Structure formats: structure tokens, C-alpha cells
Amino acid sequence: MIEFIRSIQARRHEDGASAVEYGLLVAGIAALIVAVVFLFGGLIKNVFSNTCDKISNSASITASCS
């Protein structure tokens, strides 16, 4: 009976360790996402701005030719 109780307690400790490991993994992924957004945010914004400008210029040229 004592061995059974010890095995249950050992299992609880493993569950807690697993929860901590998953928490650290999620925190690491979140930190990576934040870093990528800060590093590449300006670059991506410029790409979309340039694309929007090209579309606007193309639309105005097409509209003036009609």
C-alpha cells in the first residue's frame, strides 16, 4: 500500500514538472514571436506600403488613360 501511495506522489511530481516544462515552452515561443515582430515589423510594413503605393499609382494611371 505504501508503494502505491509513493507511486501516486511520484506521478504528481512528474505532472507538475511537465506543466512547468510546457509553460516554459509556451513562454519561449511567445518571446520568439515578439522578437520576430519587433525585428521584421518595419520591413514588412515597408513592403506593404510600397505595394499599396504601386497599386494606387497603377490605378491612377489607368484611370487617367480611360
PDB file of N, CA and C in Angstrom:
ATOM      1  N   MET A   1       0.825  -1.190   0.000  1.00  0.00           N
ATOM      2  CA  MET A   1       0.000   0.000   0.000  1.00  0.00           C
ATOM      3  C   MET A   1       0.872   1.258   0.000  1.00  0.00           C
ATOM      4  N   ILE A   2       1.930   1.234   0.771  1.00  0.00           N
ATOM      5  CA  ILE A   2       2.813   2.401   0.836  1.00  0.00           C
ATOM      6  C   ILE A   2       3.475   2.640  -0.516  1.00  0.00           C
ATOM      7  N   GLU A   3       3.832   1.568  -1.202  1.00  0.00           N
ATOM      8  CA  GLU A   3       4.444   1.717  -2.521  1.00  0.00           C
ATOM      9  C   GLU A   3       3.470   2.360  -3.510  1.00  0.00           C
ATOM     10  N   PHE A   4       2.206   2.004  -3.403  1.00  0.00           N
ATOM     11  CA  PHE A   4       1.183   2.579  -4.271  1.00  0.00           C
ATOM     12  C   PHE A   4       1.076   4.087  -4.035  1.00  0.00           C
ATOM     13  N   ILE A   5       1.063   4.497  -2.785  1.00  0.00           N
ATOM     14  CA  ILE A   5       0.973   5.921  -2.455  1.00  0.00           C
ATOM     15  C   ILE A   5       2.207   6.663  -2.965  1.00  0.00           C
ATOM     16  N   ARG A   6       3.366   6.064  -2.803  1.00  0.00           N
ATOM     17  CA  ARG A   6       4.591   6.695  -3.299  1.00  0.00           C
ATOM     18  C   ARG A   6       4.575   6.835  -4.816  1.00  0.00           C
ATOM     19  N   SER A   7       4.038   5.826  -5.493  1.00  0.00           N
ATOM     20  CA  SER A   7       3.980   5.910  -6.955  1.00  0.00           C
ATOM     21  C   SER A   7       3.031   7.019  -7.401  1.00  0.00           C
ATOM     22  N   ILE A   8       1.934   7.208  -6.660  1.00  0.00           N
ATOM     23  CA  ILE A   8       0.999   8.291  -6.980  1.00  0.00           C
ATOM     24  C   ILE A   8       1.674   9.640  -6.735  1.00  0.00           C
ATOM     25  N   GLN A   9       2.396   9.760  -5.635  1.00  0.00           N
ATOM     26  CA  GLN A   9       3.083  11.011  -5.333  1.00  0.00           C
ATOM     27  C   GLN A   9       4.165  11.305  -6.373  1.00  0.00           C
ATOM     28  N   ALA A  10       4.879  10.288  -6.790  1.00  0.00           N
ATOM     29  CA  ALA A  10       5.913  10.472  -7.802  1.00  0.00           C
ATOM     30  C   ALA A  10       5.282  10.930  -9.111  1.00  0.00           C
ATOM     31  N   ARG A  11       4.122  10.373  -9.419  1.00  0.00           N
ATOM     32  CA  ARG A  11       3.424  10.760 -10.638  1.00  0.00           C
ATOM     33  C   ARG A  11       2.971  12.210 -10.579  1.00  0.00           C
ATOM     34  N   ARG A  12       2.518  12.644  -9.424  1.00  0.00           N
ATOM     35  CA  ARG A  12       2.104  14.040  -9.276  1.00  0.00           C
ATOM     36  C   ARG A  12       3.288  14.974  -9.493  1.00  0.00           C
ATOM     37  N   HIS A  13       4.433  14.603  -8.991  1.00  0.00           N
ATOM     38  CA  HIS A  13       5.624  15.433  -9.184  1.00  0.00           C
ATOM     39  C   HIS A  13       5.987  15.499 -10.663  1.00  0.00           C
ATOM     40  N   GLU A  14       5.822  14.399 -11.370  1.00  0.00           N
ATOM     41  CA  GLU A  14       6.105  14.393 -12.804  1.00  0.00           C
ATOM     42  C   GLU A  14       5.108  15.260 -13.555  1.00  0.00           C
ATOM     43  N   ASP A  15       3.839  15.224 -13.137  1.00  0.00           N
ATOM     44  CA  ASP A  15       2.833  16.064 -13.788  1.00  0.00           C
ATOM     45  C   ASP A  15       3.166  17.537 -13.592  1.00  0.00           C
ATOM     46  N   GLY A  16       3.596  17.896 -12.404  1.00  0.00           N
ATOM     47  CA  GLY A  16       3.980  19.277 -12.144  1.00  0.00           C
ATOM     48  C   GLY A  16       5.178  19.688 -12.978  1.00  0.00           C
ATOM     49  N   ALA A  17       6.130  18.792 -13.109  1.00  0.00           N
ATOM     50  CA  ALA A  17       7.307  19.083 -13.921  1.00  0.00           C
ATOM     51  C   ALA A  17       6.901  19.251 -15.384  1.00  0.00           C
ATOM     52  N   SER A  18       5.983  18.433 -15.849  1.00  0.00           N
ATOM     53  CA  SER A  18       5.520  18.546 -17.233  1.00  0.00           C
ATOM     54  C   SER A  18       4.831  19.884 -17.458  1.00  0.00           C
ATOM     55  N   ALA A  19       4.023  20.308 -16.480  1.00  0.00           N
ATOM     56  CA  ALA A  19       3.323  21.581 -16.604  1.00  0.00           C
ATOM     57  C   ALA A  19       4.319  22.735 -16.661  1.00  0.00           C
ATOM     58  N   VAL A  20       5.351  22.668 -15.846  1.00  0.00           N
ATOM     59  CA  VAL A  20       6.376  23.714 -15.861  1.00  0.00           C
ATOM     60  C   VAL A  20       7.102  23.711 -17.192  1.00  0.00           C
ATOM     61  N   GLU A  21       7.416  22.558 -17.709  1.00  0.00           N
ATOM     62  CA  GLU A  21       8.107  22.466 -18.989  1.00  0.00           C
ATOM     63  C   GLU A  21       7.250  23.039 -20.116  1.00  0.00           C
ATOM     64  N   TYR A  22       5.965  22.713 -20.116  1.00  0.00           N
ATOM     65  CA  TYR A  22       5.078  23.265 -21.139  1.00  0.00           C
ATOM     66  C   TYR A  22       4.956  24.775 -20.987  1.00  0.00           C
ATOM     67  N   GLY A  23       4.895  25.254 -19.763  1.00  0.00           N
ATOM     68  CA  GLY A  23       4.827  26.692 -19.527  1.00  0.00           C
ATOM     69  C   GLY A  23       6.056  27.407 -20.050  1.00  0.00           C
ATOM     70  N   LEU A  24       7.225  26.826 -19.809  1.00  0.00           N
ATOM     71  CA  LEU A  24       8.462  27.417 -20.323  1.00  0.00           C
ATOM     72  C   LEU A  24       8.506  27.383 -21.846  1.00  0.00           C
ATOM     73  N   LEU A  25       8.004  26.322 -22.415  1.00  0.00           N
ATOM     74  CA  LEU A  25       7.964  26.205 -23.875  1.00  0.00           C
ATOM     75  C   LEU A  25       7.057  27.276 -24.478  1.00  0.00           C
ATOM     76  N   VAL A  26       5.892  27.467 -23.891  1.00  0.00           N
ATOM     77  CA  VAL A  26       4.961  28.492 -24.379  1.00  0.00           C
ATOM     78  C   VAL A  26       5.567  29.882 -24.219  1.00  0.00           C
ATOM     79  N   ALA A  27       6.223  30.128 -23.080  1.00  0.00           N
ATOM     80  CA  ALA A  27       6.864  31.430 -22.861  1.00  0.00           C
ATOM     81  C   ALA A  27       7.976  31.666 -23.879  1.00  0.00           C
ATOM     82  N   GLY A  28       8.738  30.636 -24.191  1.00  0.00           N
ATOM     83  CA  GLY A  28       9.804  30.767 -25.188  1.00  0.00           C
ATOM     84  C   GLY A  28       9.262  31.070 -26.567  1.00  0.00           C
ATOM     85  N   ILE A  29       8.185  30.401 -26.940  1.00  0.00           N
ATOM     86  CA  ILE A  29       7.574  30.646 -28.249  1.00  0.00           C
ATOM     87  C   ILE A  29       7.010  32.062 -28.316  1.00  0.00           C
ATOM     88  N   ALA A  30       6.379  32.510 -27.227  1.00  0.00           N
ATOM     89  CA  ALA A  30       5.833  33.869 -27.192  1.00  0.00           C
ATOM     90  C   ALA A  30       6.960  34.898 -27.319  1.00  0.00           C
ATOM     91  N   ALA A  31       8.062  34.662 -26.636  1.00  0.00           N
ATOM     92  CA  ALA A  31       9.201  35.584 -26.726  1.00  0.00           C
ATOM     93  C   ALA A  31       9.766  35.608 -28.138  1.00  0.00           C
ATOM     94  N   LEU A  32       9.807  34.472 -28.787  1.00  0.00           N
ATOM     95  CA  LEU A  32      10.294  34.403 -30.163  1.00  0.00           C
ATOM     96  C   LEU A  32       9.381  35.178 -31.107  1.00  0.00           C
ATOM     97  N   ILE A  33       8.080  35.048 -30.931  1.00  0.00           N
ATOM     98  CA  ILE A  33       7.124  35.772 -31.775  1.00  0.00           C
ATOM     99  C   ILE A  33       7.288  37.278 -31.581  1.00  0.00           C
ATOM    100  N   VAL A  34       7.424  37.708 -30.332  1.00  0.00           N
ATOM    101  CA  VAL A  34       7.605  39.138 -30.054  1.00  0.00           C
ATOM    102  C   VAL A  34       8.892  39.640 -30.697  1.00  0.00           C
ATOM    103  N   ALA A  35       9.958  38.880 -30.591  1.00  0.00           N
ATOM    104  CA  ALA A  35      11.240  39.283 -31.180  1.00  0.00           C
ATOM    105  C   ALA A  35      11.129  39.396 -32.700  1.00  0.00           C
ATOM    106  N   VAL A  36      10.477  38.442 -33.332  1.00  0.00           N
ATOM    107  CA  VAL A  36      10.329  38.472 -34.795  1.00  0.00           C
ATOM    108  C   VAL A  36       9.499  39.673 -35.224  1.00  0.00           C
ATOM    109  N   VAL A  37       8.438  39.973 -34.479  1.00  0.00           N
ATOM    110  CA  VAL A  37       7.605  41.125 -34.834  1.00  0.00           C
ATOM    111  C   VAL A  37       8.402  42.414 -34.712  1.00  0.00           C
ATOM    112  N   PHE A  38       9.184  42.555 -33.644  1.00  0.00           N
ATOM    113  CA  PHE A  38       9.981  43.774 -33.489  1.00  0.00           C
ATOM    114  C   PHE A  38      11.089  43.866 -34.526  1.00  0.00           C
ATOM    115  N   LEU A  39      11.712  42.749 -34.853  1.00  0.00           N
ATOM    116  CA  LEU A  39      12.812  42.785 -35.811  1.00  0.00           C
ATOM    117  C   LEU A  39      12.343  43.013 -37.242  1.00  0.00           C
ATOM    118  N   PHE A  40      11.280  42.339 -37.634  1.00  0.00           N
ATOM    119  CA  PHE A  40      10.838  42.389 -39.021  1.00  0.00           C
ATOM    120  C   PHE A  40       9.587  43.221 -39.243  1.00  0.00           C
ATOM    121  N   GLY A  41       9.048  43.825 -38.188  1.00  0.00           N
ATOM    122  CA  GLY A  41       7.819  44.612 -38.311  1.00  0.00           C
ATOM    123  C   GLY A  41       7.961  45.774 -39.270  1.00  0.00           C
ATOM    124  N   GLY A  42       9.049  46.536 -39.130  1.00  0.00           N
ATOM    125  CA  GLY A  42       9.265  47.680 -40.011  1.00  0.00           C
ATOM    126  C   GLY A  42       9.465  47.268 -41.456  1.00  0.00           C
ATOM    127  N   LEU A  43      10.194  46.192 -41.655  1.00  0.00           N
ATOM    128  CA  LEU A  43      10.437  45.695 -43.012  1.00  0.00           C
ATOM    129  C   LEU A  43       9.134  45.274 -43.670  1.00  0.00           C
ATOM    130  N   ILE A  44       8.319  44.561 -42.947  1.00  0.00           N
ATOM    131  CA  ILE A  44       7.036  44.097 -43.503  1.00  0.00           C
ATOM    132  C   ILE A  44       6.120  45.281 -43.781  1.00  0.00           C
ATOM    133  N   LYS A  45       6.136  46.272 -42.884  1.00  0.00           N
ATOM    134  CA  LYS A  45       5.315  47.469 -43.089  1.00  0.00           C
ATOM    135  C   LYS A  45       5.737  48.181 -44.369  1.00  0.00           C
ATOM    136  N   ASN A  46       7.044  48.294 -44.599  1.00  0.00           N
ATOM    137  CA  ASN A  46       7.532  48.953 -45.815  1.00  0.00           C
ATOM    138  C   ASN A  46       7.137  48.190 -47.071  1.00  0.00           C
ATOM    139  N   VAL A  47       7.181  46.877 -47.012  1.00  0.00           N
ATOM    140  CA  VAL A  47       6.796  46.073 -48.175  1.00  0.00           C
ATOM    141  C   VAL A  47       5.329  46.310 -48.517  1.00  0.00           C
ATOM    142  N   PHE A  48       4.466  46.310 -47.504  1.00  0.00           N
ATOM    143  CA  PHE A  48       3.048  46.536 -47.762  1.00  0.00           C
ATOM    144  C   PHE A  48       2.790  47.970 -48.217  1.00  0.00           C
ATOM    145  N   SER A  49       3.516  48.926 -47.639  1.00  0.00           N
ATOM    146  CA  SER A  49       3.345  50.322 -48.059  1.00  0.00           C
ATOM    147  C   SER A  49       3.761  50.493 -49.515  1.00  0.00           C
ATOM    148  N   ASN A  50       4.878  49.914 -49.903  1.00  0.00           N
ATOM    149  CA  ASN A  50       5.333  50.003 -51.289  1.00  0.00           C
ATOM    150  C   ASN A  50       4.339  49.348 -52.233  1.00  0.00           C
ATOM    151  N   THR A  51       3.798  48.214 -51.821  1.00  0.00           N
ATOM    152  CA  THR A  51       2.811  47.524 -52.655  1.00  0.00           C
ATOM    153  C   THR A  51       1.556  48.366 -52.814  1.00  0.00           C
ATOM    154  N   CYS A  52       1.093  48.958 -51.724  1.00  0.00           N
ATOM    155  CA  CYS A  52      -0.100  49.810 -51.794  1.00  0.00           C
ATOM    156  C   CYS A  52       0.146  51.033 -52.661  1.00  0.00           C
ATOM    157  N   ASP A  53       1.338  51.617 -52.538  1.00  0.00           N
ATOM    158  CA  ASP A  53       1.667  52.776 -53.381  1.00  0.00           C
ATOM    159  C   ASP A  53       1.683  52.395 -54.854  1.00  0.00           C
ATOM    160  N   LYS A  54       2.243  51.251 -55.179  1.00  0.00           N
ATOM    161  CA  LYS A  54       2.284  50.818 -56.578  1.00  0.00           C
ATOM    162  C   LYS A  54       0.884  50.565 -57.120  1.00  0.00           C
ATOM    163  N   ILE A  55       0.028  49.986 -56.291  1.00  0.00           N
ATOM    164  CA  ILE A  55      -1.357  49.736 -56.723  1.00  0.00           C
ATOM    165  C   ILE A  55      -2.077  51.058 -56.933  1.00  0.00           C
ATOM    166  N   SER A  56      -1.878  52.027 -56.028  1.00  0.00           N
ATOM    167  CA  SER A  56      -2.529  53.329 -56.164  1.00  0.00           C
ATOM    168  C   SER A  56      -2.041  54.045 -57.406  1.00  0.00           C
ATOM    169  N   ASN A  57      -0.724  54.023 -57.644  1.00  0.00           N
ATOM    170  CA  ASN A  57      -0.183  54.674 -58.832  1.00  0.00           C
ATOM    171  C   ASN A  57      -0.688  53.997 -60.101  1.00  0.00           C
ATOM    172  N   SER A  58      -0.767  52.689 -60.094  1.00  0.00           N
ATOM    173  CA  SER A  58      -1.248  51.952 -61.254  1.00  0.00           C
ATOM    174  C   SER A  58      -2.720  52.267 -61.508  1.00  0.00           C
ATOM    175  N   ALA A  59      -3.488  52.359 -60.456  1.00  0.00           N
ATOM    176  CA  ALA A  59      -4.918  52.644 -60.614  1.00  0.00           C
ATOM    177  C   ALA A  59      -5.116  54.077 -61.123  1.00  0.00           C
ATOM    178  N   SER A  60      -4.307  55.017 -60.655  1.00  0.00           N
ATOM    179  CA  SER A  60      -4.475  56.406 -61.117  1.00  0.00           C
ATOM    180  C   SER A  60      -4.026  56.553 -62.576  1.00  0.00           C
ATOM    181  N   ILE A  61      -3.003  55.835 -62.979  1.00  0.00           N
ATOM    182  CA  ILE A  61      -2.551  55.884 -64.367  1.00  0.00           C
ATOM    183  C   ILE A  61      -3.613  55.275 -65.280  1.00  0.00           C
ATOM    184  N   THR A  62      -4.192  54.164 -64.871  1.00  0.00           N
ATOM    185  CA  THR A  62      -5.227  53.502 -65.662  1.00  0.00           C
ATOM    186  C   THR A  62      -6.469  54.398 -65.759  1.00  0.00           C
ATOM    187  N   ALA A  63      -6.818  55.053 -64.658  1.00  0.00           N
ATOM    188  CA  ALA A  63      -7.994  55.913 -64.659  1.00  0.00           C
ATOM    189  C   ALA A  63      -7.790  57.142 -65.527  1.00  0.00           C
ATOM    190  N   SER A  64      -6.569  57.662 -65.586  1.00  0.00           N
ATOM    191  CA  SER A  64      -6.327  58.857 -66.406  1.00  0.00           C
ATOM    192  C   SER A  64      -6.252  58.507 -67.891  1.00  0.00           C
ATOM    193  N   CYS A  65      -5.933  57.271 -68.221  1.00  0.00           N
ATOM    194  CA  CYS A  65      -5.862  56.843 -69.628  1.00  0.00           C
ATOM    195  C   CYS A  65      -7.238  56.561 -70.207  1.00  0.00           C
ATOM    196  N   SER A  66      -8.211  56.272 -69.381  1.00  0.00           N
ATOM    197  CA  SER A  66      -9.542  55.910 -69.888  1.00  0.00           C
ATOM    198  C   SER A  66     -10.306  57.109 -70.375  1.00  0.00           C
TER     199      SER A  66
END
